[in-house]
Amino acid sequence: MLDDHFQYSMEELASLTKTANGEVLTSILQKRERPHPATYIGKGKVDELLNLVKELEPDLVIFNDELSPSQLRNLSSTLDVRIIDRTQLILDIFAQRAKSKEGKLQVELAQLQYLLPRLMGQGIALSRQGGGIGTRGPGETQLETDRRHIRNRIHEIKQQLATVVRHRNRYRERRKKNQAFQIALVGYTNAGKSTIFNRLTTAESFEENLLFATLYPMTRKVLLPSHYQALLTDTVGFIQDLPTTLVAAFRSTLEEVKEANLILHVVDSSNEDYANHEQTVYKLLEQLDITDIPVLTVYNKKDISLNSFVPSPKEDYIQITAFSKEDLHKLMTHVEKFVKDGMNFYNVRIPASEGRFISQLKTESLVNKLIFNEHDELYEIEGYVLPTHSINGQLEKYNGEGKNNV
């Protein structure tokens, strides 16, 4: 009896195939203690697969694991059909979805790093003309050239990406100086991050019931119930067994998460493998050395959640449906509590003549109370401000008694 986790993984492989515009004709399974070193599956299964290939005449066969170069060569030779593995399928989806220059460079880098050890003996397979799953990305000529050319191209891409990373870092530094509270949406692919992002920011992040709908980070302003303005970033979805080349290639993209003051971890509570999805996200966050940022778990799709669904007891969480305005308001109220917890409280009385400073407090701090005292011609203001914000120095000039040094 195959375990549930493996079954979910096979269902996910079918979803990945659909996302890559492929159609699953059939699937075969084998339980082994360890993969066969030469062909991954056993000799009997190879024969069974060969008969299926002759009967169904598929365009390609997809394996639900990463195959070694020798396994890939041996299977291609025996079955006489195009063979790709889970890694190549995921890379293909990323190649389809990459729109920005950075995204395209990252995908090409990951594909070339994957293909480099697999070039030997694959000249025939790689020179086949035509499109299809696993053929997008680096052009024919690049794939057929020698390893030195591939390595030169990898070096060239890394240099271009380093320039992009420097630009991104400068942009981040600018945001830091502006002292905005930053929130990052992370989660397993297709958990509903982009739907939540779009509803909260009225942005146009790609939103569809497909795996890897979002490939590059998008940051927009979001208003909390108090009208405090924060920044919300949508990120690429995580997946189990994410190709190591992709984790490395997209590290700079996921660096956005490192700059966050709060992480919203979105989980699809209607997915039968939700618990494993949660663990996958935490493992990848650990790989990125993101372990000390507060996390609020957002269990999405509560309207269709499993009867067996049980929230993780170790994390602060909230259950919502992304299409419910009431639920999204509840989420933002919860987020606001996190924001206040990470800020300094202030209670000041400021002369009405200090209009510019009062305006700055309204836009750059979280104002809880603002009352104009006509008798004293003072504004009584209560609120919260980030501890690193330069405005703290100005706030020290005022106190709740209305005394000031100006």
mmCIF file of C-alpha atoms in Angstrom:
data_model
loop_
_atom_site.group_PDB
_atom_site.id
_atom_site.type_symbol
_atom_site.label_atom_id
_atom_site.label_comp_id
_atom_site.label_asym_id
_atom_site.label_seq_id
_atom_site.Cartn_x
_atom_site.Cartn_y
_atom_site.Cartn_z
ATOM 1 C CA MET A 1 0.000 0.000 0.000
ATOM 2 C CA LEU A 2 1.522 3.312 -1.105
ATOM 3 C CA ASP A 3 1.428 6.036 1.551
ATOM 4 C CA ASP A 4 -0.823 9.099 1.319
ATOM 5 C CA HIS A 5 2.086 11.499 0.924
ATOM 6 C CA PHE A 6 3.268 9.701 -2.216
ATOM 7 C CA GLN A 7 -0.271 9.684 -3.609
ATOM 8 C CA TYR A 8 -0.591 13.446 -3.045
ATOM 9 C CA SER A 9 2.788 13.888 -4.724
ATOM 10 C CA MET A 10 1.541 11.991 -7.801
ATOM 11 C CA GLU A 11 -1.612 14.131 -7.889
ATOM 12 C CA GLU A 12 0.600 17.200 -7.693
ATOM 13 C CA LEU A 13 2.661 15.884 -10.617
ATOM 14 C CA ALA A 14 -0.574 15.628 -12.642
ATOM 15 C CA SER A 15 -1.404 19.244 -11.679
ATOM 16 C CA LEU A 16 2.083 20.352 -12.697
ATOM 17 C CA THR A 17 1.601 18.605 -16.058
ATOM 18 C CA LYS A 18 -1.713 20.411 -16.547
ATOM 19 C CA THR A 19 -0.048 23.730 -15.655
ATOM 20 C CA ALA A 20 2.559 22.999 -18.351
ATOM 21 C CA ASN A 21 -0.322 22.478 -20.840
ATOM 22 C CA GLY A 22 0.120 18.710 -20.883
ATOM 23 C CA GLU A 23 -2.488 15.940 -20.651
ATOM 24 C CA VAL A 24 -1.953 12.868 -18.483
ATOM 25 C CA LEU A 25 -2.787 9.669 -20.394
ATOM 26 C CA THR A 26 -2.014 7.224 -17.592
ATOM 27 C CA SER A 27 0.278 6.722 -14.589
ATOM 28 C CA ILE A 28 2.140 3.725 -13.236
ATOM 29 C CA LEU A 29 3.562 3.239 -9.750
ATOM 30 C CA GLN A 30 6.214 1.063 -8.189
ATOM 31 C CA LYS A 31 7.177 0.586 -4.564
ATOM 32 C CA ARG A 32 10.885 -0.128 -4.098
ATOM 33 C CA GLU A 33 13.257 0.135 -1.162
ATOM 34 C CA ARG A 34 15.568 2.276 -3.297
ATOM 35 C CA PRO A 35 15.683 3.503 -6.912
ATOM 36 C CA HIS A 36 17.433 1.277 -9.464
ATOM 37 C CA PRO A 37 20.838 2.914 -10.120
ATOM 38 C CA ALA A 38 20.612 2.426 -13.899
ATOM 39 C CA THR A 39 16.931 2.939 -14.708
ATOM 40 C CA TYR A 40 15.324 4.317 -11.488
ATOM 41 C CA ILE A 41 12.492 1.728 -11.796
ATOM 42 C CA GLY A 42 13.041 -2.033 -11.925
ATOM 43 C CA LYS A 43 13.536 -4.067 -15.118
ATOM 44 C CA GLY A 44 9.988 -5.460 -15.017
ATOM 45 C CA LYS A 45 8.547 -1.935 -14.725
ATOM 46 C CA VAL A 46 10.719 -0.770 -17.625
ATOM 47 C CA ASP A 47 9.197 -3.537 -19.788
ATOM 48 C CA GLU A 48 5.684 -2.591 -18.613
ATOM 49 C CA LEU A 49 6.403 1.073 -19.409
ATOM 50 C CA LEU A 50 7.774 0.121 -22.844
ATOM 51 C CA ASN A 51 4.506 -1.704 -23.683
ATOM 52 C CA LEU A 52 2.485 1.327 -22.543
ATOM 53 C CA VAL A 53 4.609 3.651 -24.693
ATOM 54 C CA LYS A 54 3.993 1.430 -27.733
ATOM 55 C CA GLU A 55 0.252 1.314 -26.995
ATOM 56 C CA LEU A 56 -0.428 4.972 -26.100
ATOM 57 C CA GLU A 57 2.323 6.665 -28.161
ATOM 58 C CA PRO A 58 2.843 9.550 -25.718
ATOM 59 C CA ASP A 59 4.967 12.600 -26.546
ATOM 60 C CA LEU A 60 6.903 12.177 -23.329
ATOM 61 C CA VAL A 61 7.130 10.239 -20.051
ATOM 62 C CA ILE A 62 7.483 12.190 -16.785
ATOM 63 C CA PHE A 63 9.130 10.720 -13.677
ATOM 64 C CA ASN A 64 8.084 12.023 -10.246
ATOM 65 C CA ASP A 65 11.661 12.511 -9.023
ATOM 66 C CA GLU A 66 14.951 13.915 -10.261
ATOM 67 C CA LEU A 67 16.710 11.385 -12.498
ATOM 68 C CA SER A 68 20.490 11.083 -12.651
ATOM 69 C CA PRO A 69 22.176 11.704 -16.020
ATOM 70 C CA SER A 70 22.792 7.969 -16.521
ATOM 71 C CA GLN A 71 19.199 7.027 -15.602
ATOM 72 C CA LEU A 72 17.921 9.628 -18.066
ATOM 73 C CA ARG A 73 20.190 8.279 -20.842
ATOM 74 C CA ASN A 74 19.335 4.639 -20.207
ATOM 75 C CA LEU A 75 15.570 5.209 -20.072
ATOM 76 C CA SER A 76 15.578 7.393 -23.207
ATOM 77 C CA SER A 77 17.551 4.739 -25.085
ATOM 78 C CA THR A 78 15.364 1.820 -23.945
ATOM 79 C CA LEU A 79 11.951 3.446 -24.310
ATOM 80 C CA ASP A 80 12.732 5.516 -27.422
ATOM 81 C CA VAL A 81 10.578 8.400 -26.162
ATOM 82 C CA ARG A 82 11.383 11.767 -24.645
ATOM 83 C CA ILE A 83 11.933 11.406 -20.861
ATOM 84 C CA ILE A 84 11.800 14.282 -18.389
ATOM 85 C CA ASP A 85 11.751 14.327 -14.600
ATOM 86 C CA ARG A 86 9.904 16.388 -11.998
ATOM 87 C CA THR A 87 12.699 18.964 -11.879
ATOM 88 C CA GLN A 88 12.634 19.515 -15.638
ATOM 89 C CA LEU A 89 8.844 19.840 -15.555
ATOM 90 C CA ILE A 90 8.990 22.540 -12.873
ATOM 91 C CA LEU A 91 11.739 24.351 -14.769
ATOM 92 C CA ASP A 92 9.563 24.230 -17.882
ATOM 93 C CA ILE A 93 6.629 25.835 -16.034
ATOM 94 C CA PHE A 94 8.919 28.581 -14.764
ATOM 95 C CA ALA A 95 10.162 29.114 -18.340
ATOM 96 C CA GLN A 96 6.547 29.505 -19.509
ATOM 97 C CA ARG A 97 5.657 31.956 -16.749
ATOM 98 C CA ALA A 98 8.785 34.128 -16.580
ATOM 99 C CA LYS A 99 7.909 37.579 -17.900
ATOM 100 C CA SER A 100 10.448 39.961 -16.375
ATOM 101 C CA LYS A 101 14.064 40.092 -17.568
ATOM 102 C CA GLU A 102 15.210 38.941 -14.132
ATOM 103 C CA GLY A 103 12.771 36.022 -14.109
ATOM 104 C CA LYS A 104 13.877 34.861 -17.558
ATOM 105 C CA LEU A 105 17.547 35.048 -16.564
ATOM 106 C CA GLN A 106 16.916 33.098 -13.358
ATOM 107 C CA VAL A 107 15.028 30.357 -15.209
ATOM 108 C CA GLU A 108 17.681 30.088 -17.912
ATOM 109 C CA LEU A 109 20.393 29.848 -15.262
ATOM 110 C CA ALA A 110 18.527 27.060 -13.445
ATOM 111 C CA GLN A 111 17.905 25.187 -16.720
ATOM 112 C CA LEU A 112 21.535 25.403 -17.815
ATOM 113 C CA GLN A 113 22.784 24.257 -14.405
ATOM 114 C CA TYR A 114 20.376 21.304 -14.616
ATOM 115 C CA LEU A 115 21.366 20.436 -18.201
ATOM 116 C CA LEU A 116 25.133 20.794 -17.855
ATOM 117 C CA PRO A 117 25.792 17.336 -16.330
ATOM 118 C CA ARG A 118 23.191 15.786 -18.661
ATOM 119 C CA LEU A 119 24.638 16.972 -21.974
ATOM 120 C CA MET A 120 26.921 13.964 -22.468
ATOM 121 C CA GLY A 121 25.290 11.399 -24.737
ATOM 122 C CA GLN A 122 22.083 13.349 -25.199
ATOM 123 C CA GLY A 123 22.887 14.984 -28.519
ATOM 124 C CA ILE A 124 20.043 13.227 -30.362
ATOM 125 C CA ALA A 125 17.416 13.927 -27.705
ATOM 126 C CA LEU A 126 18.416 17.564 -27.370
ATOM 127 C CA SER A 127 18.514 18.254 -31.094
ATOM 128 C CA ARG A 128 14.894 17.195 -31.733
ATOM 129 C CA GLN A 129 12.908 19.974 -33.281
ATOM 130 C CA GLY A 130 9.497 21.203 -32.109
ATOM 131 C CA GLY A 131 7.941 22.521 -28.943
ATOM 132 C CA GLY A 132 6.369 20.770 -25.991
ATOM 133 C CA ILE A 133 6.956 20.306 -22.279
ATOM 134 C CA GLY A 134 10.610 20.405 -21.308
ATOM 135 C CA THR A 135 11.783 22.153 -24.499
ATOM 136 C CA ARG A 136 11.280 25.801 -23.530
ATOM 137 C CA GLY A 137 14.078 28.049 -22.418
ATOM 138 C CA PRO A 138 17.637 28.064 -23.722
ATOM 139 C CA GLY A 139 17.717 27.796 -27.521
ATOM 140 C CA GLU A 140 18.746 24.742 -29.567
ATOM 141 C CA THR A 141 22.186 26.101 -30.395
ATOM 142 C CA GLN A 142 23.011 26.698 -26.732
ATOM 143 C CA LEU A 143 22.032 23.164 -25.778
ATOM 144 C CA GLU A 144 24.110 21.594 -28.550
ATOM 145 C CA THR A 145 27.277 23.560 -27.898
ATOM 146 C CA ASP A 146 30.080 22.275 -25.697
ATOM 147 C CA ARG A 147 30.231 22.524 -21.927
ATOM 148 C CA ARG A 148 32.615 25.475 -22.039
ATOM 149 C CA HIS A 149 30.071 27.564 -23.914
ATOM 150 C CA ILE A 150 27.355 26.581 -21.412
ATOM 151 C CA ARG A 151 29.632 27.515 -18.503
ATOM 152 C CA ASN A 152 30.414 30.859 -20.138
ATOM 153 C CA ARG A 153 26.696 31.537 -20.519
ATOM 154 C CA ILE A 154 26.098 30.606 -16.847
ATOM 155 C CA HIS A 155 28.864 33.025 -15.818
ATOM 156 C CA GLU A 156 27.368 35.758 -18.016
ATOM 157 C CA ILE A 157 23.869 35.262 -16.536
ATOM 158 C CA LYS A 158 25.233 35.356 -12.987
ATOM 159 C CA GLN A 159 26.918 38.689 -13.723
ATOM 160 C CA GLN A 160 23.681 40.128 -15.149
ATOM 161 C CA LEU A 161 21.713 38.868 -12.130
ATOM 162 C CA ALA A 162 24.280 40.397 -9.776
ATOM 163 C CA THR A 163 23.522 43.784 -11.363
ATOM 164 C CA VAL A 164 19.776 43.206 -10.893
ATOM 165 C CA VAL A 165 20.372 42.233 -7.253
ATOM 166 C CA ARG A 166 22.339 45.459 -6.648
ATOM 167 C CA HIS A 167 19.433 47.484 -8.087
ATOM 168 C CA ARG A 168 16.978 45.567 -5.905
ATOM 169 C CA ASN A 169 19.128 46.141 -2.823
ATOM 170 C CA ARG A 170 19.228 49.879 -3.509
ATOM 171 C CA TYR A 171 15.440 49.875 -3.853
ATOM 172 C CA ARG A 172 15.156 48.007 -0.538
ATOM 173 C CA GLU A 173 17.468 50.488 1.183
ATOM 174 C CA ARG A 174 15.274 53.318 -0.091
ATOM 175 C CA ARG A 175 12.206 51.581 1.338
ATOM 176 C CA LYS A 176 14.012 51.137 4.663
ATOM 177 C CA LYS A 177 14.747 54.857 4.810
ATOM 178 C CA ASN A 178 11.057 55.537 4.225
ATOM 179 C CA GLN A 179 10.404 53.433 7.350
ATOM 180 C CA ALA A 180 7.425 51.527 5.989
ATOM 181 C CA PHE A 181 6.147 48.426 7.791
ATOM 182 C CA GLN A 182 6.746 45.532 5.360
ATOM 183 C CA ILE A 183 4.568 42.416 5.116
ATOM 184 C CA ALA A 184 5.460 39.402 2.949
ATOM 185 C CA LEU A 185 3.009 36.779 1.700
ATOM 186 C CA VAL A 186 4.571 33.313 1.519
ATOM 187 C CA GLY A 187 3.066 29.888 1.093
ATOM 188 C CA TYR A 188 2.799 26.731 -0.940
ATOM 189 C CA THR A 189 1.989 27.246 -4.600
ATOM 190 C CA ASN A 190 -1.737 27.753 -5.315
ATOM 191 C CA ALA A 191 -2.554 28.485 -1.648
ATOM 192 C CA GLY A 192 -4.258 31.764 -2.612
ATOM 193 C CA LYS A 193 -1.509 34.338 -1.966
ATOM 194 C CA SER A 194 -2.148 36.329 -5.155
ATOM 195 C CA THR A 195 -5.905 36.343 -4.553
ATOM 196 C CA ILE A 196 -5.374 37.819 -1.077
ATOM 197 C CA PHE A 197 -2.775 40.256 -2.469
ATOM 198 C CA ASN A 198 -5.124 41.478 -5.196
ATOM 199 C CA ARG A 199 -8.110 41.914 -2.865
ATOM 200 C CA LEU A 200 -6.061 43.899 -0.355
ATOM 201 C CA THR A 201 -4.141 46.112 -2.788
ATOM 202 C CA THR A 202 -6.371 46.229 -5.916
ATOM 203 C CA ALA A 203 -3.251 45.241 -7.863
ATOM 204 C CA GLU A 204 -3.145 42.991 -10.898
ATOM 205 C CA SER A 205 -0.933 40.119 -9.813
ATOM 206 C CA PHE A 206 -1.602 37.047 -11.978
ATOM 207 C CA GLU A 207 -4.296 34.979 -10.308
ATOM 208 C CA GLU A 208 -5.400 31.562 -11.529
ATOM 209 C CA ASN A 209 -6.087 28.052 -10.245
ATOM 210 C CA LEU A 210 -2.727 26.809 -11.490
ATOM 211 C CA LEU A 211 0.561 26.014 -9.803
ATOM 212 C CA PHE A 212 3.152 28.821 -9.878
ATOM 213 C CA ALA A 213 0.714 31.558 -10.941
ATOM 214 C CA THR A 214 3.145 34.161 -9.522
ATOM 215 C CA LEU A 215 6.833 34.025 -10.429
ATOM 216 C CA TYR A 216 8.320 37.322 -9.363
ATOM 217 C CA PRO A 217 7.702 39.492 -6.301
ATOM 218 C CA MET A 218 5.277 42.389 -6.509
ATOM 219 C CA THR A 219 5.063 45.036 -3.783
ATOM 220 C CA ARG A 220 2.115 47.380 -3.294
ATOM 221 C CA LYS A 221 0.785 49.687 -0.582
ATOM 222 C CA VAL A 222 -1.936 48.332 1.692
ATOM 223 C CA LEU A 223 -4.123 50.232 4.186
ATOM 224 C CA LEU A 224 -4.748 48.840 7.656
ATOM 225 C CA PRO A 225 -8.079 49.567 9.443
ATOM 226 C CA SER A 226 -6.474 52.588 11.171
ATOM 227 C CA HIS A 227 -5.485 53.864 7.679
ATOM 228 C CA TYR A 228 -1.821 53.236 8.473
ATOM 229 C CA GLN A 229 -0.049 52.515 5.190
ATOM 230 C CA ALA A 230 2.114 49.373 5.009
ATOM 231 C CA LEU A 231 3.820 47.548 2.128
ATOM 232 C CA LEU A 232 2.638 44.087 1.048
ATOM 233 C CA THR A 233 4.767 41.766 -1.127
ATOM 234 C CA ASP A 234 3.474 38.759 -3.066
ATOM 235 C CA THR A 235 6.124 36.055 -3.632
ATOM 236 C CA VAL A 236 6.660 32.944 -5.738
ATOM 237 C CA GLY A 237 4.902 29.850 -4.389
ATOM 238 C CA PHE A 238 6.928 27.134 -2.689
ATOM 239 C CA ILE A 239 6.693 23.441 -3.588
ATOM 240 C CA GLN A 240 8.069 20.220 -2.163
ATOM 241 C CA ASP A 241 11.224 18.944 -3.860
ATOM 242 C CA LEU A 242 11.782 22.364 -5.409
ATOM 243 C CA PRO A 243 14.826 21.947 -7.688
ATOM 244 C CA THR A 244 17.942 23.067 -5.832
ATOM 245 C CA THR A 245 18.988 25.065 -8.896
ATOM 246 C CA LEU A 246 15.752 27.044 -8.582
ATOM 247 C CA VAL A 247 16.144 27.635 -4.849
ATOM 248 C CA ALA A 248 19.582 29.091 -5.605
ATOM 249 C CA ALA A 249 18.461 31.024 -8.689
ATOM 250 C CA PHE A 250 15.441 32.595 -6.977
ATOM 251 C CA ARG A 251 17.241 33.325 -3.729
ATOM 252 C CA SER A 252 17.575 37.006 -4.688
ATOM 253 C CA THR A 253 13.841 37.173 -5.428
ATOM 254 C CA LEU A 254 12.968 35.612 -2.086
ATOM 255 C CA GLU A 255 15.332 38.031 -0.334
ATOM 256 C CA GLU A 256 12.257 40.307 -0.251
ATOM 257 C CA VAL A 257 10.945 38.097 2.548
ATOM 258 C CA LYS A 258 14.078 38.739 4.638
ATOM 259 C CA GLU A 259 13.267 42.448 4.744
ATOM 260 C CA ALA A 260 9.741 41.893 6.075
ATOM 261 C CA ASN A 261 8.590 42.931 9.545
ATOM 262 C CA LEU A 262 5.856 40.286 9.372
ATOM 263 C CA ILE A 263 5.323 37.127 7.298
ATOM 264 C CA LEU A 264 1.810 36.018 6.351
ATOM 265 C CA HIS A 265 2.078 32.282 5.736
ATOM 266 C CA VAL A 266 -0.908 31.362 3.531
ATOM 267 C CA VAL A 267 -2.076 27.726 3.723
ATOM 268 C CA ASP A 268 -4.795 26.084 1.611
ATOM 269 C CA SER A 269 -6.975 24.414 4.265
ATOM 270 C CA SER A 270 -8.909 22.555 1.551
ATOM 271 C CA ASN A 271 -5.840 20.612 0.363
ATOM 272 C CA GLU A 272 -5.522 17.102 1.781
ATOM 273 C CA ASP A 273 -1.755 17.488 2.066
ATOM 274 C CA TYR A 274 -1.930 20.893 3.821
ATOM 275 C CA ALA A 275 0.190 19.782 6.811
ATOM 276 C CA ASN A 276 3.062 18.724 4.543
ATOM 277 C CA HIS A 277 2.704 21.984 2.589
ATOM 278 C CA GLU A 278 3.175 23.929 5.821
ATOM 279 C CA GLN A 279 6.336 21.984 6.650
ATOM 280 C CA THR A 280 7.706 22.481 3.124
ATOM 281 C CA VAL A 281 7.375 26.266 3.490
ATOM 282 C CA TYR A 282 9.090 26.278 6.884
ATOM 283 C CA LYS A 283 11.971 24.148 5.557
ATOM 284 C CA LEU A 284 12.515 26.504 2.625
ATOM 285 C CA LEU A 285 12.382 29.545 4.940
ATOM 286 C CA GLU A 286 15.089 27.860 7.036
ATOM 287 C CA GLN A 287 17.187 27.331 3.900
ATOM 288 C CA LEU A 288 16.902 31.058 3.269
ATOM 289 C CA ASP A 289 17.914 31.775 6.905
ATOM 290 C CA ILE A 290 14.528 33.340 7.655
ATOM 291 C CA THR A 291 13.777 32.205 11.192
ATOM 292 C CA ASP A 292 13.460 35.323 13.369
ATOM 293 C CA ILE A 293 10.596 37.210 11.671
ATOM 294 C CA PRO A 294 7.109 36.961 13.274
ATOM 295 C CA VAL A 295 4.744 34.667 11.349
ATOM 296 C CA LEU A 296 0.944 34.821 11.166
ATOM 297 C CA THR A 297 -0.490 31.675 9.560
ATOM 298 C CA VAL A 298 -3.451 32.451 7.297
ATOM 299 C CA TYR A 299 -5.574 29.354 6.654
ATOM 300 C CA ASN A 300 -7.313 30.225 3.403
ATOM 301 C CA LYS A 301 -10.391 28.658 1.720
ATOM 302 C CA LYS A 302 -12.187 28.021 5.031
ATOM 303 C CA ASP A 303 -15.483 27.734 3.092
ATOM 304 C CA ILE A 304 -14.229 24.494 1.497
ATOM 305 C CA SER A 305 -11.774 23.345 4.168
ATOM 306 C CA LEU A 306 -11.466 19.645 4.955
ATOM 307 C CA ASN A 307 -13.600 18.147 7.714
ATOM 308 C CA SER A 308 -10.361 16.707 9.099
ATOM 309 C CA PHE A 309 -8.565 20.087 9.025
ATOM 310 C CA VAL A 310 -6.859 21.035 12.301
ATOM 311 C CA PRO A 311 -4.844 24.287 12.624
ATOM 312 C CA SER A 312 -1.246 23.955 13.730
ATOM 313 C CA PRO A 313 -1.186 24.639 17.500
ATOM 314 C CA LYS A 314 2.312 26.161 17.570
ATOM 315 C CA GLU A 315 1.576 29.250 15.490
ATOM 316 C CA ASP A 316 -0.677 32.290 15.760
ATOM 317 C CA TYR A 317 -3.279 31.812 13.051
ATOM 318 C CA ILE A 318 -6.467 33.083 11.451
ATOM 319 C CA GLN A 319 -8.960 31.319 9.156
ATOM 320 C CA ILE A 320 -10.354 33.223 6.184
ATOM 321 C CA THR A 321 -11.859 33.043 2.723
ATOM 322 C CA ALA A 322 -9.993 35.387 0.393
ATOM 323 C CA PHE A 323 -13.206 36.370 -1.414
ATOM 324 C CA SER A 324 -14.902 37.575 1.799
ATOM 325 C CA LYS A 325 -14.490 41.313 2.528
ATOM 326 C CA GLU A 326 -15.385 40.657 6.155
ATOM 327 C CA ASP A 327 -12.650 38.020 6.462
ATOM 328 C CA LEU A 328 -10.062 40.265 4.833
ATOM 329 C CA HIS A 329 -10.960 43.084 7.251
ATOM 330 C CA LYS A 330 -10.567 40.591 10.104
ATOM 331 C CA LEU A 331 -7.154 39.624 8.693
ATOM 332 C CA MET A 332 -6.030 43.247 8.479
ATOM 333 C CA THR A 333 -7.233 43.891 12.055
ATOM 334 C CA HIS A 334 -5.128 40.908 13.150
ATOM 335 C CA VAL A 335 -2.160 42.254 11.176
ATOM 336 C CA GLU A 336 -2.586 45.654 12.809
ATOM 337 C CA LYS A 337 -2.170 44.009 16.211
ATOM 338 C CA PHE A 338 1.187 42.602 15.030
ATOM 339 C CA VAL A 339 2.162 46.030 13.729
ATOM 340 C CA LYS A 340 1.429 47.665 17.096
ATOM 341 C CA ASP A 341 3.357 44.954 18.962
ATOM 342 C CA GLY A 342 6.479 45.873 17.013
ATOM 343 C CA MET A 343 6.127 49.631 17.514
ATOM 344 C CA ASN A 344 6.631 52.231 20.240
ATOM 345 C CA PHE A 345 3.523 53.800 21.782
ATOM 346 C CA TYR A 346 3.364 57.605 21.975
ATOM 347 C CA ASN A 347 0.924 60.069 23.556
ATOM 348 C CA VAL A 348 1.651 63.699 22.695
ATOM 349 C CA ARG A 349 0.052 67.156 22.575
ATOM 350 C CA ILE A 350 1.240 69.217 19.616
ATOM 351 C CA PRO A 351 0.536 72.895 18.821
ATOM 352 C CA ALA A 352 -1.771 73.461 15.867
ATOM 353 C CA SER A 353 1.016 75.510 14.261
ATOM 354 C CA GLU A 354 3.020 72.297 13.762
ATOM 355 C CA GLY A 355 0.889 71.275 10.765
ATOM 356 C CA ARG A 356 3.687 69.624 8.813
ATOM 357 C CA PHE A 357 4.713 67.394 11.740
ATOM 358 C CA ILE A 358 1.081 66.462 12.468
ATOM 359 C CA SER A 359 0.648 65.519 8.815
ATOM 360 C CA GLN A 360 3.822 63.395 9.013
ATOM 361 C CA LEU A 361 2.459 61.560 12.054
ATOM 362 C CA LYS A 362 -0.744 60.782 10.157
ATOM 363 C CA THR A 363 1.114 59.250 7.215
ATOM 364 C CA GLU A 364 4.172 57.660 8.840
ATOM 365 C CA SER A 365 2.817 56.381 12.142
ATOM 366 C CA LEU A 366 -0.229 54.404 13.215
ATOM 367 C CA VAL A 367 -2.560 57.015 14.742
ATOM 368 C CA ASN A 368 -5.075 55.640 17.258
ATOM 369 C CA LYS A 369 -6.557 58.918 18.451
ATOM 370 C CA LEU A 370 -6.434 62.481 17.157
ATOM 371 C CA ILE A 371 -8.443 65.217 18.960
ATOM 372 C CA PHE A 372 -8.191 68.991 18.561
ATOM 373 C CA ASN A 373 -8.288 70.831 21.901
ATOM 374 C CA GLU A 374 -9.757 74.230 20.983
ATOM 375 C CA HIS A 375 -9.067 75.766 24.383
ATOM 376 C CA ASP A 376 -5.309 75.137 24.227
ATOM 377 C CA GLU A 377 -5.079 75.059 20.419
ATOM 378 C CA LEU A 378 -3.316 71.691 20.655
ATOM 379 C CA TYR A 379 -3.748 68.355 18.945
ATOM 380 C CA GLU A 380 -3.892 65.426 21.359
ATOM 381 C CA ILE A 381 -2.490 62.448 19.476
ATOM 382 C CA GLU A 382 -2.022 58.810 20.497
ATOM 383 C CA GLY A 383 -0.409 56.248 18.267
ATOM 384 C CA TYR A 384 2.413 53.856 17.443
ATOM 385 C CA VAL A 385 5.645 54.362 15.506
ATOM 386 C CA LEU A 386 8.424 52.037 14.360
ATOM 387 C CA PRO A 387 11.277 52.132 16.926
ATOM 388 C CA THR A 388 13.854 52.876 14.215
ATOM 389 C CA HIS A 389 11.882 55.746 12.662
ATOM 390 C CA SER A 390 13.594 59.159 12.696
ATOM 391 C CA ILE A 391 10.289 60.708 13.837
ATOM 392 C CA ASN A 392 10.969 59.360 17.368
ATOM 393 C CA GLY A 393 13.462 62.164 17.977
ATOM 394 C CA GLN A 394 10.828 64.801 17.211
ATOM 395 C CA LEU A 395 8.224 63.055 19.397
ATOM 396 C CA GLU A 396 10.556 63.355 22.401
ATOM 397 C CA LYS A 397 10.115 67.134 22.228
ATOM 398 C CA TYR A 398 6.465 66.715 23.262
ATOM 399 C CA ASN A 399 4.690 64.972 26.096
ATOM 400 C CA GLY A 400 1.176 64.326 27.257
ATOM 401 C CA GLU A 401 1.151 67.507 29.383
ATOM 402 C CA GLY A 402 1.370 69.794 26.389
ATOM 403 C CA LYS A 403 4.819 71.105 27.338
ATOM 404 C CA ASN A 404 7.202 71.535 24.474
ATOM 405 C CA ASN A 405 10.494 73.142 23.582
ATOM 406 C CA VAL A 406 9.333 75.127 20.574
#
